[in-house]
Amino acid sequence: MEQVAWKGLFLSFFDYKTEKYVIAKNKKVGILYRVVQLSILAYLVGWVFVVKKGYQDTDTFLQSSVITKLKGVAFTNTTELGERLWDVVDYVIPPQGENVFFVMTNLIVTPNQRQDMCPESANIPDALCHTDGDCLAGEAVVAGNGVKTGRCLKARESTRGTCEILAWCPVEKRYKPKKALLASAENFTVYIKNSIRFPKFNFSKTNVLATNDESYLKSCRYSTEHRYCPIFILGNIVKWAGSDFQEMALEGGVIGIQIEWNCDLDKAPSECNPHYSFSRLDTKFAESISSGYNFRFAKYYQDAEGVEYRTLIKAYGIRFDVMVNGKAGKFNIIPTIINIGSGLALMGAGAFFCDLVLLYLIKKSNFYRGKKYEEVKSSSRKSLPTPSLNGNQSPDQLGGL
Amino acid sequence: MEQVAWKGLFLSFFDYKTEKYVIAKNKKVGILYRVVQLSILAYLVGWVFVVKKGYQDTDTFLQSSVITKLKGVAFTNTTELGERLWDVVDYVIPPQGENVFFVMTNLIVTPNQRQDMCPESANIPDALCHTDGDCLAGEAVVAGNGVKTGRCLKARESTRGTCEILAWCPVEKRYKPKKALLASAENFTVYIKNSIRFPKFNFSKTNVLATNDESYLKSCRYSTEHRYCPIFILGNIVKWAGSDFQEMALEGGVIGIQIEWNCDLDKAPSECNPHYSFSRLDTKFAESISSGYNFRFAKYYQDAEGVEYRTLIKAYGIRFDVMVNGKAGKFNIIPTIINIGSGLALMGAGAFFCDLVLLYLIKKSNFYRGKKYEEVKSSSRKSLPTPSLNGNQSPDQLGGL
Amino acid sequence: MEQVAWKGLFLSFFDYKTEKYVIAKNKKVGILYRVVQLSILAYLVGWVFVVKKGYQDTDTFLQSSVITKLKGVAFTNTTELGERLWDVVDYVIPPQGENVFFVMTNLIVTPNQRQDMCPESANIPDALCHTDGDCLAGEAVVAGNGVKTGRCLKARESTRGTCEILAWCPVEKRYKPKKALLASAENFTVYIKNSIRFPKFNFSKTNVLATNDESYLKSCRYSTEHRYCPIFILGNIVKWAGSDFQEMALEGGVIGIQIEWNCDLDKAPSECNPHYSFSRLDTKFAESISSGYNFRFAKYYQDAEGVEYRTLIKAYGIRFDVMVNGKAGKFNIIPTIINIGSGLALMGAGAFFCDLVLLYLIKKSNFYRGKKYEEVKSSSRKSLPTPSLNGNQSPDQLGGL
């Protein structure tokens, strides 16, 4: 007997249990449900599969290397500096050609600074003085260039003056430049070489067009017509970012160059191409405090006696940040199944919503509620429709998950 | 006839099919199920919607630009360097004011190094020698400063000496500084300007308070009271990162300044504000090998004869890394629906769990199993409750998904 | 009466409603369903939990700080430069020891450049001329070194020459080096210290082995046997990246050093270890235009009269990019529940698929369709199996979600 029962149990394990449905011949709810089903299907096919490519395994981790190289020379003739030619080594900082580079477009030069005593700049509020008592010896000038010596230096007939300081003398003259010195930087070009690799798919590419035509890559300039040319004119980059080069050259700024790789590796590798976009990163939001972009650096020298002196340069210019990001996708069975499964699971939510309508909102909801829910009580053994009144069939259902 | 059948099929397509339920009048399982439902609802509303803001489309890709500018001067008076004033150009490396900057707080200077022959430092094990034979000519000193010439230089009466090397001579003296030279760097300030942009939502902001009060932005200092002031005192940054400035100034270290933008764009833009946090990035974990942070650089000079010489500087100091990350969210119908749908789908899992209890764990599970599962066999055509024994109704159900 | 009704409603709220199932004694579909269930279970356990660790809350945001330090000296003896020793300060650019560093392996030196007039290099097409008319005064030479003065300089009997330019003179000689000057850089070592922190779990670690054996960390070299030694030989790094050092030293290139932290914080902290991988980032894809990696920089000097001159250096070498990424996971109840729930929801999709087979694809599908779908019509009140014909029981089902 027991063996038979176990056999029955084993066999019943492979019976297929399917949910029993009640057909409600209500066209309104029926149409509603079909609409819900259709929406979910449309969402699944349209959004998840076509737009979001849900059948693909994606990789957003990108190995990227950026090499930049500028080209261009500018000639200036000012009373301060005389005739001078500026080449790449002079105006690009730092020189390494990494993904962030700065092009100097304007500068204030203070040559021959030495460690000495001199009057502080009159523009600094903390350095103004009437008597020597205003200049506490040893105290650093707030937002200034040096340490007070204790003396107040005045012009002959003036009652006000500025404190004498120990500093790199003479101190820098504070003025806002009116015209960009290296205005011709607008025509300089930058060659941007970007090599990327998606390690998950072992896929590599560069933004340099694979061509045998060497002269094309030497003479081309990036534009909407030449999308795969990696040489950009600085003036164009600034224009595309929505700014004016001459204005930026005067006070400086930061420009972002985004390179986006959005690669569908189910297609041919030649379809995977970079997309460039340009934007100004330093918003001109707060005009008040140090708008633009500038910094100071110095060239240090020693004279014949071994005494150090320096040329201080306040450099205004445009910093370019090359930012690379990307995503690659390739067909994979797991995300495909997951997405289909989740979509179907969503249908359950749709059915739940339609049930609410059927059972509580329509006129005959009372009737349908009675049909949908079959009441059973363990005490009342007289209910007719149950085909399983005998105790024997219990093992048959044991596998019923 | 056929036309009628097709019409029936079409109409039945819009019949609503709903699952038939069995009401088990068992309060225990009923309460259990309500508890499960409530938990899922609480999770959905509380966690998914309120905490994780599941109704929003989010963007974690951030365009960020950081401009930093230090202010402060320090005066030192040592026997080695004499009286000297240090300004921003002297102690900040690199000078560009990017998101990573180094403030030199201590240094070992070796002036007037020339390419020459001199004894290697006695601290380097590989350079110790007894005879010339210990110094193989042309061999580089391991972890040393030059290439051996083949001679062993000894003090007059000593039996041990160090190899003579071809190097930048004299070589740097190896000693650990006892006191930070630029201890007053603690009071220097740094102005950090961070402009961000979420390209997906076309939303830009900076961390500089939008105010007309220029003097506020010039005189304010960041603190818990002044959260939107972008000027930080270096000493405070180090303190907030849990370190001691004077200790760090001696041996160097790396401090991370995180700026986090967590923006709910359903609210007003003025609610989107940066949150700063500070941490020490170089854990003092392995004390043994080169703890702290230092590096060597040189200033190169030429004498009147055109011979190059240099001043070697071993710089100790604090490197500050400004790291920006952020997330923006805005209401979007698609994630809202997805999250509600997934939450409802989870209820199915809850029902499954309660079914297990009802059918296998409670006393009357046998009875309920019989009610839940209705056995049908294609051979036994006598079962009463099925209302669909006639073959005609088959097309009616064809649309039954 | 009403009170009784409300009480009934309240009690019925805690009735458990469970779906009614039909047992189809069809072994084929039954086995199919079990297979589908098993696959989903296998996917859930195997993929979601074991491989993807779906029971963990993960953090991919990593605070990382990289400090690099090179060691090694090289001796060269060329006709141009004479005997010269190169130490770290000479060949590493920039000197700060950040995550990106460049090791100079080859260079072309142009000493004593001054602002002057001289003939442009003959290799530049735009500078070739027959008459002075070919050299428009004031025009910059395309891809050249200076601005034309208007004169065409020819050798004595030649008909062709090059334009005279105002530039840093003499201009650099253009030639491709045949042999790497600092070939011995292959034996230089780099110490890479990487401290990471997962802020979400407040977990910190460094890649430096926690050992008391100081001499080990000074003498060890990273290899497959010494995985926790942070000192790398440059030649090995290049070899592991699949390139030849001597070849790269000649023309330059970019090497990526990935450090991956994949930490299971449910295990001991000592199990969380970095994994290094090396790859060449500048693909040798487009040979044509400036393959390799080089840049120019200059050292500026002033002579006794204060006139500036410079030594131009075209540096070839290898740029190393240390890239850190990581992921930490720790057990958390929420993702665990979500993942189990989603897995069970997927089972619904499996049942849907098996239903399709049962109802439309097998022989007796007609019969099963009749069993699964129970037709109800509000007009026909004679159908036997419904136990709820009396209108009273309506409140009983109100809670039936």
mmCIF file of C-alpha atoms in Angstrom, chain B residues 70 106 115 203 241 316 334:
data_model
loop_
_atom_site.group_PDB
_atom_site.id
_atom_site.type_symbol
_atom_site.label_atom_id
_atom_site.label_comp_id
_atom_site.label_asym_id
_atom_site.label_seq_id
_atom_site.Cartn_x
_atom_site.Cartn_y
_atom_site.Cartn_z
ATOM 1 C CA LEU B 70 45.009 79.630 -2.253
ATOM 2 C CA ASN B 106 58.244 71.501 4.924
ATOM 3 C CA GLN B 115 76.999 66.735 -12.380
ATOM 4 C CA PHE B 203 20.492 71.917 -14.526
ATOM 5 C CA ALA B 241 39.310 65.181 8.571
ATOM 6 C CA TYR B 316 56.808 67.568 2.349
ATOM 7 C CA ILE B 334 8.066 55.322 -16.125
#
